[in-house]
């Protein structure tokens, strides 16, 4: 051990060990990254701007989308740039920072999903006291606990992994710094560190999963007590999106951190990482928007013109009451709701007649039908 040189930098293998597939995989993951960021930013914007979505469920969803944006931005951009530039090297400190951020965000998402399960359970099982229990203060506290627990959990795993000596080889069979491939590069016996990491991960993952399962057991039991079929479907539909997220998250992420490092396969590790670190953040916006009427309405309201949605985006600074922006004529001080109405009013003061009849050549200040020839003032004069 004394003659071995400590590693100061690692080399990331990338998306594929086959050079011919690197360009194709880079283009594919670039499109996926852009779609993920755009989809989750859209969810955050819709929840923030639509007052109908200012509820505990969508409050947690907004933070889940923020976590997904940060999580996918922790791994993919560096891997994409490294592949395009051909520079696969990552320093020891940068690798530790990437691992810390990724584990922190992943564990925070786990705690947020558990909080969302608790929220859905209260909404269905105790609807009369739901508003009192899930107050804004409670929601903020649950999110703060999720982030704090994620930081502590990540600090433990980062310290547990990088307290091992690394003295070569230094090629990480992955496209980012993750725990299983790093454990394989340690030049000392990592059994104790592996056991400690697996125990901590098992306790956290299984505890969150058990609480989520208990919440859904109570939800199912309450739903079956509803006599009408329509009422049962309506109650269950409020948590169907979250249930899909739970299955996707635990189905892809738990297998990567619950298996021993000795049975780790580089190819399987990369495939599993694509599912839990890339596809899960990508699919979450789709899951919560496909069959969710409130979210669909908020997204339409966000993208369509305000004349169709009736949105009043301007608010009085004192009371916060929304209003339409008005346009004031500088000549007569009269106000209008639309800018084109103001333009027509100003032409009555200036005498401007920009429209010309194509039949008789007469001009006018707007584009009505001509009384004599029946044509429309549709073109401006030369």
Short mmCIF file of C-alpha atoms in Angstrom, two decimals:
data_model
loop_
_atom_site.label_atom_id
_atom_site.label_comp_id
_atom_site.label_asym_id
_atom_site.label_seq_id
_atom_site.Cartn_x
_atom_site.Cartn_y
_atom_site.Cartn_z
CA UNK A 1 0.00 0.00 0.00
CA UNK A 2 2.85 2.40 0.71
CA UNK A 3 4.14 2.20 -2.89
CA UNK A 4 0.72 2.93 -4.45
CA UNK A 5 -0.08 6.42 -5.68
CA UNK A 6 -3.36 7.98 -4.60
CA UNK A 7 -5.75 8.83 -7.40
CA UNK A 8 -6.41 12.55 -7.88
CA UNK A 9 -8.73 12.24 -10.88
CA UNK A 10 -11.07 9.70 -12.45
CA UNK A 11 -12.04 8.92 -16.03
CA UNK A 12 -15.72 8.49 -16.80
CA UNK A 13 -16.49 5.78 -19.32
CA UNK A 14 -19.50 7.66 -20.70
CA UNK A 15 -22.86 6.51 -21.96
CA UNK A 16 -21.49 3.53 -23.84
CA UNK A 17 -18.27 1.55 -23.95
CA UNK A 18 -18.69 1.25 -27.75
CA UNK A 19 -17.22 4.37 -29.45
CA UNK A 20 -19.61 4.10 -32.40
CA UNK A 21 -22.59 4.53 -30.08
CA UNK A 22 -21.25 7.57 -28.24
CA UNK A 23 -22.50 10.13 -30.79
CA UNK A 24 -25.95 8.57 -31.05
CA UNK A 25 -26.33 8.28 -27.30
CA UNK A 26 -25.14 11.87 -26.82
CA UNK A 27 -27.75 13.24 -29.23
CA UNK A 28 -30.47 11.11 -27.62
CA UNK A 29 -29.64 12.14 -24.07
CA UNK A 30 -29.36 15.80 -25.09
CA UNK A 31 -32.94 15.73 -26.38
CA UNK A 32 -34.10 13.88 -23.26
CA UNK A 33 -32.37 16.44 -21.03
CA UNK A 34 -33.99 19.39 -22.80
CA UNK A 35 -37.40 17.72 -22.63
CA UNK A 36 -36.93 16.96 -18.92
CA UNK A 37 -35.96 20.49 -18.00
CA UNK A 38 -38.71 22.05 -20.12
CA UNK A 39 -41.38 19.70 -18.77
CA UNK A 40 -40.50 20.22 -15.12
CA UNK A 41 -40.11 24.00 -15.52
CA UNK A 42 -43.58 24.00 -17.07
CA UNK A 43 -44.98 22.16 -14.03
CA UNK A 44 -43.32 24.64 -11.66
CA UNK A 45 -44.61 27.63 -13.64
CA UNK A 46 -48.15 26.23 -13.88
CA UNK A 47 -48.37 25.50 -10.14
CA UNK A 48 -46.92 28.90 -9.26
CA UNK A 49 -49.19 31.00 -11.48
CA UNK A 50 -52.51 29.14 -11.19
CA UNK A 51 -54.31 29.84 -7.93
CA UNK A 52 -56.37 26.65 -8.29
CA UNK A 53 -53.17 24.62 -7.84
CA UNK A 54 -52.16 26.30 -4.58
CA UNK A 55 -52.90 23.14 -2.61
CA UNK A 56 -50.60 20.82 -0.59
CA UNK A 57 -50.49 18.16 -3.32
CA UNK A 58 -49.27 20.57 -5.98
CA UNK A 59 -46.97 22.30 -3.50
CA UNK A 60 -45.14 18.99 -3.09
CA UNK A 61 -45.31 18.40 -6.84
CA UNK A 62 -43.62 21.74 -7.49
CA UNK A 63 -40.75 20.82 -5.19
CA UNK A 64 -40.57 17.37 -6.77
CA UNK A 65 -40.15 19.02 -10.18
CA UNK A 66 -37.44 21.31 -8.80
CA UNK A 67 -35.61 18.27 -7.43
CA UNK A 68 -35.93 16.51 -10.79
CA UNK A 69 -34.48 19.53 -12.62
CA UNK A 70 -31.51 19.69 -10.26
CA UNK A 71 -31.01 15.92 -10.26
CA UNK A 72 -30.85 15.51 -14.03
CA UNK A 73 -28.69 18.66 -14.29
CA UNK A 74 -26.21 17.13 -11.85
CA UNK A 75 -25.35 14.21 -14.12
CA UNK A 76 -26.28 14.75 -17.78
CA UNK A 77 -24.70 18.14 -18.72
CA UNK A 78 -21.22 17.14 -17.59
CA UNK A 79 -21.50 13.76 -19.31
CA UNK A 80 -22.73 15.39 -22.53
CA UNK A 81 -19.97 18.00 -22.58
CA UNK A 82 -17.32 15.39 -21.77
CA UNK A 83 -18.51 13.17 -24.62
CA UNK A 84 -18.66 16.00 -27.17
CA UNK A 85 -15.27 17.45 -26.21
CA UNK A 86 -13.60 14.10 -25.63
CA UNK A 87 -12.51 15.07 -22.10
CA UNK A 88 -13.62 12.32 -19.73
CA UNK A 89 -11.51 13.35 -16.75
CA UNK A 90 -13.15 14.44 -13.51
CA UNK A 91 -11.21 15.47 -10.42
CA UNK A 92 -11.60 13.73 -7.10
CA UNK A 93 -13.29 16.77 -5.51
CA UNK A 94 -15.64 17.23 -8.47
CA UNK A 95 -16.54 13.53 -8.34
CA UNK A 96 -17.28 13.76 -4.60
CA UNK A 97 -19.39 16.87 -5.15
CA UNK A 98 -21.36 15.22 -7.93
CA UNK A 99 -22.00 12.14 -5.79
CA UNK A 100 -23.08 14.29 -2.83
CA UNK A 101 -25.51 16.33 -4.94
CA UNK A 102 -26.97 13.31 -6.72
CA UNK A 103 -27.55 11.27 -3.55
CA UNK A 104 -28.94 14.32 -1.76
CA UNK A 105 -31.46 15.02 -4.51
CA UNK A 106 -32.41 11.36 -4.88
CA UNK A 107 -33.04 10.90 -1.16
CA UNK A 108 -34.92 14.21 -0.99
CA UNK A 109 -37.18 12.96 -3.77
CA UNK A 110 -37.76 9.78 -1.75
CA UNK A 111 -38.87 11.81 1.27
CA UNK A 112 -41.05 14.08 -0.88
CA UNK A 113 -42.82 11.09 -2.43
CA UNK A 114 -43.51 9.80 1.09
CA UNK A 115 -44.92 13.19 2.10
CA UNK A 116 -47.15 13.18 -0.97
CA UNK A 117 -48.46 9.72 0.00
CA UNK A 118 -49.29 11.03 3.48
CA UNK A 119 -51.05 14.01 1.91
CA UNK A 120 -53.19 11.79 -0.36
CA UNK A 121 -54.02 9.51 2.57
CA UNK A 122 -55.27 12.42 4.68
CA UNK A 123 -57.24 13.90 1.77
CA UNK A 124 -59.19 10.64 1.30
CA UNK A 125 -59.26 9.18 4.83
CA UNK A 126 -59.77 12.41 6.82
CA UNK A 127 -61.23 14.96 4.39
CA UNK A 128 -62.94 17.02 7.12
CA UNK A 129 -59.70 17.76 8.98
CA UNK A 130 -57.43 17.65 5.92
CA UNK A 131 -57.22 21.42 5.51
CA UNK A 132 -56.47 21.95 9.20
CA UNK A 133 -53.73 19.30 9.32
CA UNK A 134 -52.09 20.06 5.99
CA UNK A 135 -51.66 23.75 6.65
CA UNK A 136 -49.03 25.80 4.79
CA UNK A 137 -46.79 25.57 7.84
CA UNK A 138 -47.06 21.77 7.84
CA UNK A 139 -46.26 21.58 4.13
CA UNK A 140 -43.20 23.80 4.51
CA UNK A 141 -42.04 21.75 7.48
CA UNK A 142 -42.35 18.48 5.54
CA UNK A 143 -40.37 19.91 2.63
CA UNK A 144 -37.71 21.26 5.01
CA UNK A 145 -37.43 17.85 6.69
CA UNK A 146 -37.09 16.21 3.28
CA UNK A 147 -34.22 18.49 2.27
CA UNK A 148 -32.52 18.24 5.67
CA UNK A 149 -32.76 14.44 5.71
CA UNK A 150 -31.44 14.32 2.16
CA UNK A 151 -28.41 16.39 3.12
CA UNK A 152 -27.60 14.18 6.12
CA UNK A 153 -28.11 10.97 4.14
CA UNK A 154 -25.92 12.25 1.31
CA UNK A 155 -23.18 13.42 3.67
CA UNK A 156 -23.00 9.95 5.19
CA UNK A 157 -22.78 8.17 1.82
CA UNK A 158 -20.20 10.61 0.45
CA UNK A 159 -18.00 10.25 3.53
CA UNK A 160 -18.49 6.47 3.56
CA UNK A 161 -17.45 6.17 -0.09
CA UNK A 162 -14.55 8.59 -0.27
CA UNK A 163 -12.99 7.51 3.00
CA UNK A 164 -11.81 4.49 1.00
CA UNK A 165 -8.35 4.75 -0.63
CA UNK A 166 -8.27 5.02 -4.43
CA UNK A 167 -4.91 4.20 -5.98
CA UNK A 168 -5.81 2.81 -9.42
CA UNK A 169 -7.30 1.91 -11.77
CA UNK A 170 -9.23 5.15 -12.10
CA UNK A 171 -11.75 4.43 -14.90
CA UNK A 172 -15.35 4.68 -13.63
CA UNK A 173 -17.59 2.37 -15.65
CA UNK A 174 -20.42 4.88 -15.65
CA UNK A 175 -21.41 8.26 -17.08
CA UNK A 176 -21.35 9.94 -13.64
CA UNK A 177 -19.86 9.31 -10.20
CA UNK A 178 -22.09 6.78 -8.48
CA UNK A 179 -21.54 4.63 -5.38
CA UNK A 180 -21.40 1.07 -6.83
CA UNK A 181 -18.77 1.73 -9.56
CA UNK A 182 -16.67 3.81 -7.14
CA UNK A 183 -16.69 1.02 -4.55
CA UNK A 184 -15.22 -1.33 -7.15
CA UNK A 185 -12.24 1.00 -7.68
CA UNK A 186 -11.16 1.04 -4.03
CA UNK A 187 -7.75 -0.52 -3.44
CA UNK A 188 -8.72 -1.71 0.04
CA UNK A 189 -11.33 -4.07 1.41
CA UNK A 190 -14.65 -2.23 1.05
CA UNK A 191 -16.86 -4.84 2.72
CA UNK A 192 -17.40 -2.80 5.89
CA UNK A 193 -18.15 0.39 3.93
CA UNK A 194 -20.46 -1.53 1.61
CA UNK A 195 -22.32 -3.05 4.56
CA UNK A 196 -22.69 0.34 6.24
CA UNK A 197 -23.98 1.95 3.03
CA UNK A 198 -26.40 -0.88 2.30
CA UNK A 199 -27.73 -0.78 5.85
CA UNK A 200 -28.29 2.97 5.77
CA UNK A 201 -29.90 2.82 2.33
CA UNK A 202 -32.04 -0.12 3.33
CA UNK A 203 -33.31 1.62 6.47
CA UNK A 204 -34.19 4.83 4.66
CA UNK A 205 -35.64 3.27 1.51
CA UNK A 206 -37.61 0.58 3.31
CA UNK A 207 -38.92 3.03 5.93
CA UNK A 208 -40.17 5.45 3.28
CA UNK A 209 -41.55 2.61 1.21
CA UNK A 210 -43.33 1.11 4.25
CA UNK A 211 -44.94 4.46 5.11
CA UNK A 212 -46.04 4.86 1.50
CA UNK A 213 -47.51 1.36 1.43
CA UNK A 214 -49.36 1.94 4.72
CA UNK A 215 -50.78 5.17 3.31
CA UNK A 216 -52.10 3.36 0.25
CA UNK A 217 -53.51 0.51 2.34
CA UNK A 218 -55.56 3.11 4.21
CA UNK A 219 -56.51 4.79 0.93
CA UNK A 220 -57.70 1.51 -0.62
CA UNK A 221 -59.64 0.57 2.51
CA UNK A 222 -61.36 3.98 2.51
CA UNK A 223 -62.12 3.85 -1.21
CA UNK A 224 -63.84 0.47 -0.90
CA UNK A 225 -66.11 1.92 1.79
CA UNK A 226 -67.53 4.35 -0.75
CA UNK A 227 -70.80 2.94 -2.09
CA UNK A 228 -70.98 4.60 -5.50
CA UNK A 229 -68.70 3.48 -8.31
CA UNK A 230 -68.25 7.06 -9.46
CA UNK A 231 -67.20 8.14 -5.99
CA UNK A 232 -64.66 5.33 -5.77
CA UNK A 233 -63.15 6.23 -9.13
CA UNK A 234 -63.01 9.92 -8.28
CA UNK A 235 -61.28 9.24 -4.96
CA UNK A 236 -58.74 6.85 -6.45
CA UNK A 237 -58.05 9.08 -9.46
CA UNK A 238 -56.70 11.80 -7.14
CA UNK A 239 -53.76 9.56 -6.19
CA UNK A 240 -53.26 7.52 -9.39
CA UNK A 241 -50.55 9.87 -10.68
CA UNK A 242 -48.65 9.66 -7.41
CA UNK A 243 -48.97 5.87 -7.37
CA UNK A 244 -47.38 5.73 -10.84
CA UNK A 245 -44.52 7.91 -9.58
CA UNK A 246 -44.03 5.62 -6.57
CA UNK A 247 -43.80 2.51 -8.74
CA UNK A 248 -41.42 4.21 -11.17
CA UNK A 249 -39.15 5.58 -8.44
CA UNK A 250 -38.86 2.49 -6.26
CA UNK A 251 -38.87 0.10 -9.17
CA UNK A 252 -35.79 1.68 -10.77
CA UNK A 253 -33.83 3.21 -7.90
CA UNK A 254 -33.97 0.61 -5.16
CA UNK A 255 -32.30 -2.12 -7.23
CA UNK A 256 -29.22 0.04 -7.79
CA UNK A 257 -28.50 0.71 -4.11
CA UNK A 258 -29.78 -2.47 -2.47
CA UNK A 259 -27.51 -4.95 -4.27
CA UNK A 260 -23.94 -5.76 -3.15
CA UNK A 261 -21.07 -4.19 -5.07
CA UNK A 262 -19.60 -7.61 -5.81
CA UNK A 263 -22.55 -8.43 -8.09
CA UNK A 264 -22.42 -5.05 -9.83
CA UNK A 265 -22.36 -5.19 -13.64
CA UNK A 266 -21.19 -2.05 -15.51
CA UNK A 267 -23.70 -2.52 -18.32
CA UNK A 268 -26.59 -3.22 -15.96
CA UNK A 269 -25.49 -0.31 -13.80
CA UNK A 270 -25.62 2.11 -16.71
CA UNK A 271 -29.00 0.84 -17.86
CA UNK A 272 -30.44 1.08 -14.35
CA UNK A 273 -28.98 4.57 -13.94
CA UNK A 274 -30.69 5.70 -17.14
CA UNK A 275 -34.03 4.64 -15.66
CA UNK A 276 -33.73 6.14 -12.17
CA UNK A 277 -31.64 9.23 -12.96
CA UNK A 278 -32.94 10.20 -16.42
CA UNK A 279 -36.26 8.61 -17.34
CA UNK A 280 -37.91 9.11 -13.93
CA UNK A 281 -37.48 12.93 -13.99
CA UNK A 282 -38.54 12.92 -17.65
CA UNK A 283 -41.76 10.96 -17.11
CA UNK A 284 -42.93 12.72 -13.94
CA UNK A 285 -44.34 15.77 -15.81
CA UNK A 286 -46.17 13.46 -18.22
CA UNK A 287 -47.59 11.36 -15.38
CA UNK A 288 -48.98 14.39 -13.57
CA UNK A 289 -50.40 16.09 -16.67
CA UNK A 290 -51.91 13.35 -18.84
CA UNK A 291 -55.11 12.60 -16.89
CA UNK A 292 -55.11 15.51 -14.46
CA UNK A 293 -57.82 18.00 -15.41
CA UNK A 294 -56.55 20.71 -13.06
CA UNK A 295 -53.00 20.45 -14.38
CA UNK A 296 -54.19 20.35 -17.99
CA UNK A 297 -56.24 23.49 -17.40
CA UNK A 298 -53.27 25.22 -15.79
CA UNK A 299 -50.98 24.27 -18.68
CA UNK A 300 -53.48 25.55 -21.25
CA UNK A 301 -53.82 28.73 -19.24
CA UNK A 302 -50.06 29.08 -19.20
CA UNK A 303 -49.50 28.59 -22.93
CA UNK A 304 -52.63 29.92 -24.59
CA UNK A 305 -53.43 33.61 -25.01
CA UNK A 306 -55.00 35.40 -22.07
CA UNK A 307 -57.90 36.52 -24.23
CA UNK A 308 -59.04 32.89 -24.37
CA UNK A 309 -58.32 31.97 -20.76
CA UNK A 310 -59.63 35.15 -19.11
CA UNK A 311 -56.46 35.55 -17.05
CA UNK A 312 -55.89 38.95 -15.48
CA UNK A 313 -52.13 38.96 -14.90
CA UNK A 314 -51.83 42.48 -13.48
CA UNK A 315 -52.43 43.13 -9.78
CA UNK A 316 -52.87 46.23 -7.67
CA UNK A 317 -49.80 46.63 -5.41
CA UNK A 318 -51.89 47.42 -2.31
CA UNK A 319 -54.62 44.75 -2.27
CA UNK A 320 -53.31 42.27 -4.83
CA UNK A 321 -56.62 42.25 -6.75
CA UNK A 322 -56.11 41.31 -10.44
CA UNK A 323 -57.15 43.62 -13.26
CA UNK A 324 -56.77 44.04 -17.00
CA UNK A 325 -54.04 46.34 -18.20
CA UNK A 326 -55.54 49.52 -19.64
CA UNK A 327 -54.30 51.79 -22.42
CA UNK A 328 -54.81 55.54 -22.03
CA UNK A 329 -55.16 58.01 -24.88
CA UNK A 330 -52.70 60.89 -24.51
CA UNK A 331 -55.14 63.35 -26.13
CA UNK A 332 -58.45 62.76 -24.32
CA UNK A 333 -57.30 60.63 -21.31
CA UNK A 334 -59.83 57.92 -22.20
CA UNK A 335 -58.74 54.37 -21.32
CA UNK A 336 -59.16 51.16 -23.33
CA UNK A 337 -58.67 47.46 -22.60
CA UNK A 338 -56.97 46.70 -25.91
CA UNK A 339 -54.14 48.46 -27.71
CA UNK A 340 -55.89 48.34 -31.10
CA UNK A 341 -58.87 50.24 -29.61
CA UNK A 342 -56.46 52.91 -28.45
CA UNK A 343 -54.99 53.12 -31.97
CA UNK A 344 -58.45 53.67 -33.48
CA UNK A 345 -59.18 56.38 -30.90
CA UNK A 346 -55.92 58.20 -31.61
CA UNK A 347 -56.74 58.27 -35.34
CA UNK A 348 -59.85 60.31 -34.59
CA UNK A 349 -57.54 62.98 -33.15
CA UNK A 350 -54.82 62.80 -35.78
CA UNK A 351 -57.09 62.29 -38.81
CA UNK A 352 -54.97 59.38 -39.99
CA UNK A 353 -56.72 57.09 -42.53
CA UNK A 354 -54.37 54.13 -43.12
CA UNK A 355 -56.86 51.79 -44.84
CA UNK A 356 -57.76 52.00 -48.54
CA UNK A 357 -60.66 50.50 -50.47
CA UNK A 358 -59.34 48.39 -53.35
CA UNK A 359 -62.33 49.27 -55.61
CA UNK A 360 -62.74 53.03 -55.32
CA UNK A 361 -59.49 54.11 -53.64
CA UNK A 362 -61.29 55.82 -50.72
CA UNK A 363 -59.54 55.76 -47.30
CA UNK A 364 -60.68 55.29 -43.72
CA UNK A 365 -59.44 55.03 -40.15
CA UNK A 366 -60.54 51.43 -39.70
CA UNK A 367 -61.53 48.47 -41.90
CA UNK A 368 -65.35 48.39 -42.21
CA UNK A 369 -67.30 47.49 -45.36
CA UNK A 370 -67.53 50.41 -47.82
CA UNK A 371 -71.09 51.71 -48.10
CA UNK A 372 -71.05 52.27 -51.88
CA UNK A 373 -68.98 49.49 -53.43
CA UNK A 374 -69.27 46.88 -50.65
CA UNK A 375 -65.52 46.35 -50.45
CA UNK A 376 -63.44 46.40 -47.24
CA UNK A 377 -60.74 48.85 -46.22
CA UNK A 378 -58.19 46.03 -46.00
CA UNK A 379 -54.95 47.46 -47.36
CA UNK A 380 -52.89 50.46 -46.39
CA UNK A 381 -52.35 53.15 -49.05
CA UNK A 382 -48.97 53.19 -50.82
#
